[in-house]
CSV table of C-alpha atoms in Angstrom, one decimal:
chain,number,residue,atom,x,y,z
A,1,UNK,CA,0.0,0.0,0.0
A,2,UNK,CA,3.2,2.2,-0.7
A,3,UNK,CA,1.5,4.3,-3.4
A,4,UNK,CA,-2.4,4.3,-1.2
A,5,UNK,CA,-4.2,1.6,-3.2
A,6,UNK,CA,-5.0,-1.8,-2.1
A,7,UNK,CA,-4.8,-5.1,-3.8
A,8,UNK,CA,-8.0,-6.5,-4.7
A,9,UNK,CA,-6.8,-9.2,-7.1
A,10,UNK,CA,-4.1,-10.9,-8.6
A,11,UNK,CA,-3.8,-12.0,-12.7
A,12,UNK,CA,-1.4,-13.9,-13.7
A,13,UNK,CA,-1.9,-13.0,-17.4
A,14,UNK,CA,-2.7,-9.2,-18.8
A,15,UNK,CA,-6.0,-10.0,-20.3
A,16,UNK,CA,-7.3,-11.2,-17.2
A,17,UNK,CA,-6.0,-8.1,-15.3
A,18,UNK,CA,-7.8,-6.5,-18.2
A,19,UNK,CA,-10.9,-8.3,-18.3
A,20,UNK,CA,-11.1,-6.8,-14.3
A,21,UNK,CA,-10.2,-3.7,-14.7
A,22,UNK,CA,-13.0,-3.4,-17.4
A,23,UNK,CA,-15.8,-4.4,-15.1
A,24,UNK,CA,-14.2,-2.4,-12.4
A,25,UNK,CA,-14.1,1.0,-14.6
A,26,UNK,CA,-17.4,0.1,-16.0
A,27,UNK,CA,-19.5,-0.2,-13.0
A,28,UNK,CA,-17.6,3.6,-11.7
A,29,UNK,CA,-14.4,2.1,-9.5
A,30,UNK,CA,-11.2,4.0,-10.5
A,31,UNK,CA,-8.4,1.2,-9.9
A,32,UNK,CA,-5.5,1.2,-11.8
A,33,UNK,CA,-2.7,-2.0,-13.0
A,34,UNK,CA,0.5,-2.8,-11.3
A,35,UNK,CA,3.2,-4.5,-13.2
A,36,UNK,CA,1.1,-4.6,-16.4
A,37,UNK,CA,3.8,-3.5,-18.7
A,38,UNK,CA,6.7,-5.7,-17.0
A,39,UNK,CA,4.4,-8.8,-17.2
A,40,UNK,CA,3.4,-7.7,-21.1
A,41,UNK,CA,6.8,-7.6,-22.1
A,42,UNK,CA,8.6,-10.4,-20.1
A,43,UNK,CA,5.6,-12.9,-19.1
A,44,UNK,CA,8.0,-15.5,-17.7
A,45,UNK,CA,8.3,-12.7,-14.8
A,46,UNK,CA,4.8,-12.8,-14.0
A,47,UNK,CA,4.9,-15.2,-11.0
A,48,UNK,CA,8.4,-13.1,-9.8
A,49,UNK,CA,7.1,-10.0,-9.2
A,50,UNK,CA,3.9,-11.4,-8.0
A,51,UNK,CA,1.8,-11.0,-10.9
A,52,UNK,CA,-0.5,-8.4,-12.4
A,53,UNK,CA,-2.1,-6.6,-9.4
A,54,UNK,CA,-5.7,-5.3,-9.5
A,55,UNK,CA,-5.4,-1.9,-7.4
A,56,UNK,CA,-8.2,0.3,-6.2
A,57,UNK,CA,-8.8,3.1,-3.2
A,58,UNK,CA,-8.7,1.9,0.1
A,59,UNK,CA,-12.5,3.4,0.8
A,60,UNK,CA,-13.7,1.5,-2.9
A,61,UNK,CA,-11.8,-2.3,-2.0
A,62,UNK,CA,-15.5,-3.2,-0.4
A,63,UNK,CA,-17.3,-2.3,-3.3
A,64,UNK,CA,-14.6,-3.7,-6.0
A,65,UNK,CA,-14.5,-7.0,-4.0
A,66,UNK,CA,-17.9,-7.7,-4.2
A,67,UNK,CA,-18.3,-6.6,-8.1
A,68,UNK,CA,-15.1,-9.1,-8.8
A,69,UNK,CA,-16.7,-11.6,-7.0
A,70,UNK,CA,-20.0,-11.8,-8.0
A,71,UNK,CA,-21.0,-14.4,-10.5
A,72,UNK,CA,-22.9,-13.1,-13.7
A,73,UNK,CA,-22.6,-16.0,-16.2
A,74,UNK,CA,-26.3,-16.5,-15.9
A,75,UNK,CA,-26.6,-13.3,-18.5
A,76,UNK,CA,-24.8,-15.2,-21.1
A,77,UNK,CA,-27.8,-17.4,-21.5
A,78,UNK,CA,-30.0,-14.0,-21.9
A,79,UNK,CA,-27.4,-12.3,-24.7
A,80,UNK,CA,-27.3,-16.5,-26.3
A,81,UNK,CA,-31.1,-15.8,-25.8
A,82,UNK,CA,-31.1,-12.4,-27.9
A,83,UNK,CA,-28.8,-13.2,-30.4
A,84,UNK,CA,-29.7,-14.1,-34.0
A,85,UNK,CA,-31.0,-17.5,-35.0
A,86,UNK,CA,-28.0,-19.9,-36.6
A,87,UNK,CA,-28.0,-19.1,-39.9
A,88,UNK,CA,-29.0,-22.2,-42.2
A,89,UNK,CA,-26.0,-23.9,-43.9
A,90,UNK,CA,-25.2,-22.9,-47.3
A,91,UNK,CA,-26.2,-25.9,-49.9
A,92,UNK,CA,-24.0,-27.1,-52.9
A,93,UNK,CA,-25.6,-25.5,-56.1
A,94,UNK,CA,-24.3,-28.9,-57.7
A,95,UNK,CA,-26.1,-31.6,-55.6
A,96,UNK,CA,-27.7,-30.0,-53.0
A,97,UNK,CA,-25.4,-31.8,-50.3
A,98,UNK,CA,-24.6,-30.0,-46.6
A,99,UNK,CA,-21.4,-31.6,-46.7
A,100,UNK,CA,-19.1,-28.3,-47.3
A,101,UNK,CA,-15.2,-27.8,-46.3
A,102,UNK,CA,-14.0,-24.2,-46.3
A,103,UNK,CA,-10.7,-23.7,-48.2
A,104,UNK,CA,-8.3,-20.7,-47.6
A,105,UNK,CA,-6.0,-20.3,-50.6
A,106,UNK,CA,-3.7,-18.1,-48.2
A,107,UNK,CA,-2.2,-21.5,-46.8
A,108,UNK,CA,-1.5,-22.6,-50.2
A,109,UNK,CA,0.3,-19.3,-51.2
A,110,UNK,CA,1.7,-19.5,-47.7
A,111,UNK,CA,3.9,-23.0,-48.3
A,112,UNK,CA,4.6,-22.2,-52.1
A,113,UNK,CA,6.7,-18.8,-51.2
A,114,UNK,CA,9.0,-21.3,-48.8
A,115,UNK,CA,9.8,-22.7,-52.2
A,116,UNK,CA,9.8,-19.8,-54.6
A,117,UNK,CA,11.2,-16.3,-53.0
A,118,UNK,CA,8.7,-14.4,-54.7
A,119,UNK,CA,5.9,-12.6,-52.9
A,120,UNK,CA,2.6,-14.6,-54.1
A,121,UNK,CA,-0.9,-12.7,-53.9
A,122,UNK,CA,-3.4,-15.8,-53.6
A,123,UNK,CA,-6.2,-14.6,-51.4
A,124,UNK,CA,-9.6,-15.9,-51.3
A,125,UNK,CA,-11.8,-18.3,-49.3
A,126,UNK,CA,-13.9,-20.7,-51.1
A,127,UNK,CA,-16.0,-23.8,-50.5
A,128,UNK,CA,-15.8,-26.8,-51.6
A,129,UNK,CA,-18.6,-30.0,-51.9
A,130,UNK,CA,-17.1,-33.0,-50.2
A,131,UNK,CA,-19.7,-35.4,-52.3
A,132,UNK,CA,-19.5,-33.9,-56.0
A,133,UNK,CA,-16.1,-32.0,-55.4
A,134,UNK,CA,-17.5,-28.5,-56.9
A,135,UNK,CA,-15.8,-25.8,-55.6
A,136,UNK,CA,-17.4,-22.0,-55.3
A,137,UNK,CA,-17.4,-18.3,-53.5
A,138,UNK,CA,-19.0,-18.4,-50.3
A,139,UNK,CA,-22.2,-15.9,-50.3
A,140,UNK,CA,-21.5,-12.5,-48.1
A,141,UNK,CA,-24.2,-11.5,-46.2
């Protein structure tokens, strides 16, 4: 408590430290990150200096202990509730079939420039009918 805020939890990785800090700062705590940037840059440091600490005002430590301990995954089921039906699956214009594999030519170009030196441009994403073998652009949208 050298600089007057208090622990109120301990990350061992920087998006969990930011995770808190977001619901912290979201529901009005000021707190603040210790040893975020050490941890970010070196990570095999993180359990030497004691991790990523979570610090807020002494007189806000009550309040910020009991946001970062309360359990809220019951709203995932509302926002899962709210979302968007899954969208049907996209059928082969050939046969009809569901049975569709997604091929991403940027792998390809990927392993042929460790043979030719030369930069190769191959982007695209296509799809591809595992029972007739036709191959086609995916519909946006």
């Amino acid at each position: 408590m050298a600089n007057g805020l208090i622990t109120v939890m301990v990350c061992r990785d920087v998006l969990d430290a930011q995770v808190a800090l977001g619901k912290l700062e979201s529901e009005g705590i000021e707190c603040s990150l210790a040893n975020e940037n050490l941890v970010g840059v070196a990570w095999t440091y993180s359990n030497a200096v004691g991790g990523i600490e979570v610090q807020v005002a002494a007189d806000q430590a009550p309040a910020a202990l009991a946001s970062l301990s309360r359990d809220e995954s019951d709203l995932m089921a509302e926002i899962r509730d709210e979302m968007d039906p899954p969208q049907v699956p996209e059928l082969c214009p050939n046969c009809g079939s569901e049975d569709l594999i997604v091929v991403r030519r940027q792998r390809y170009a990927a392993a042929a420039m460790l043979l030719v030196p030369l930069p190769l441009f191959i982007f695209g994403t296509r799809v591809q009918c595992k029972a007739c073998g036709r191959d086609w652009k995916p519909h946006v949208g």
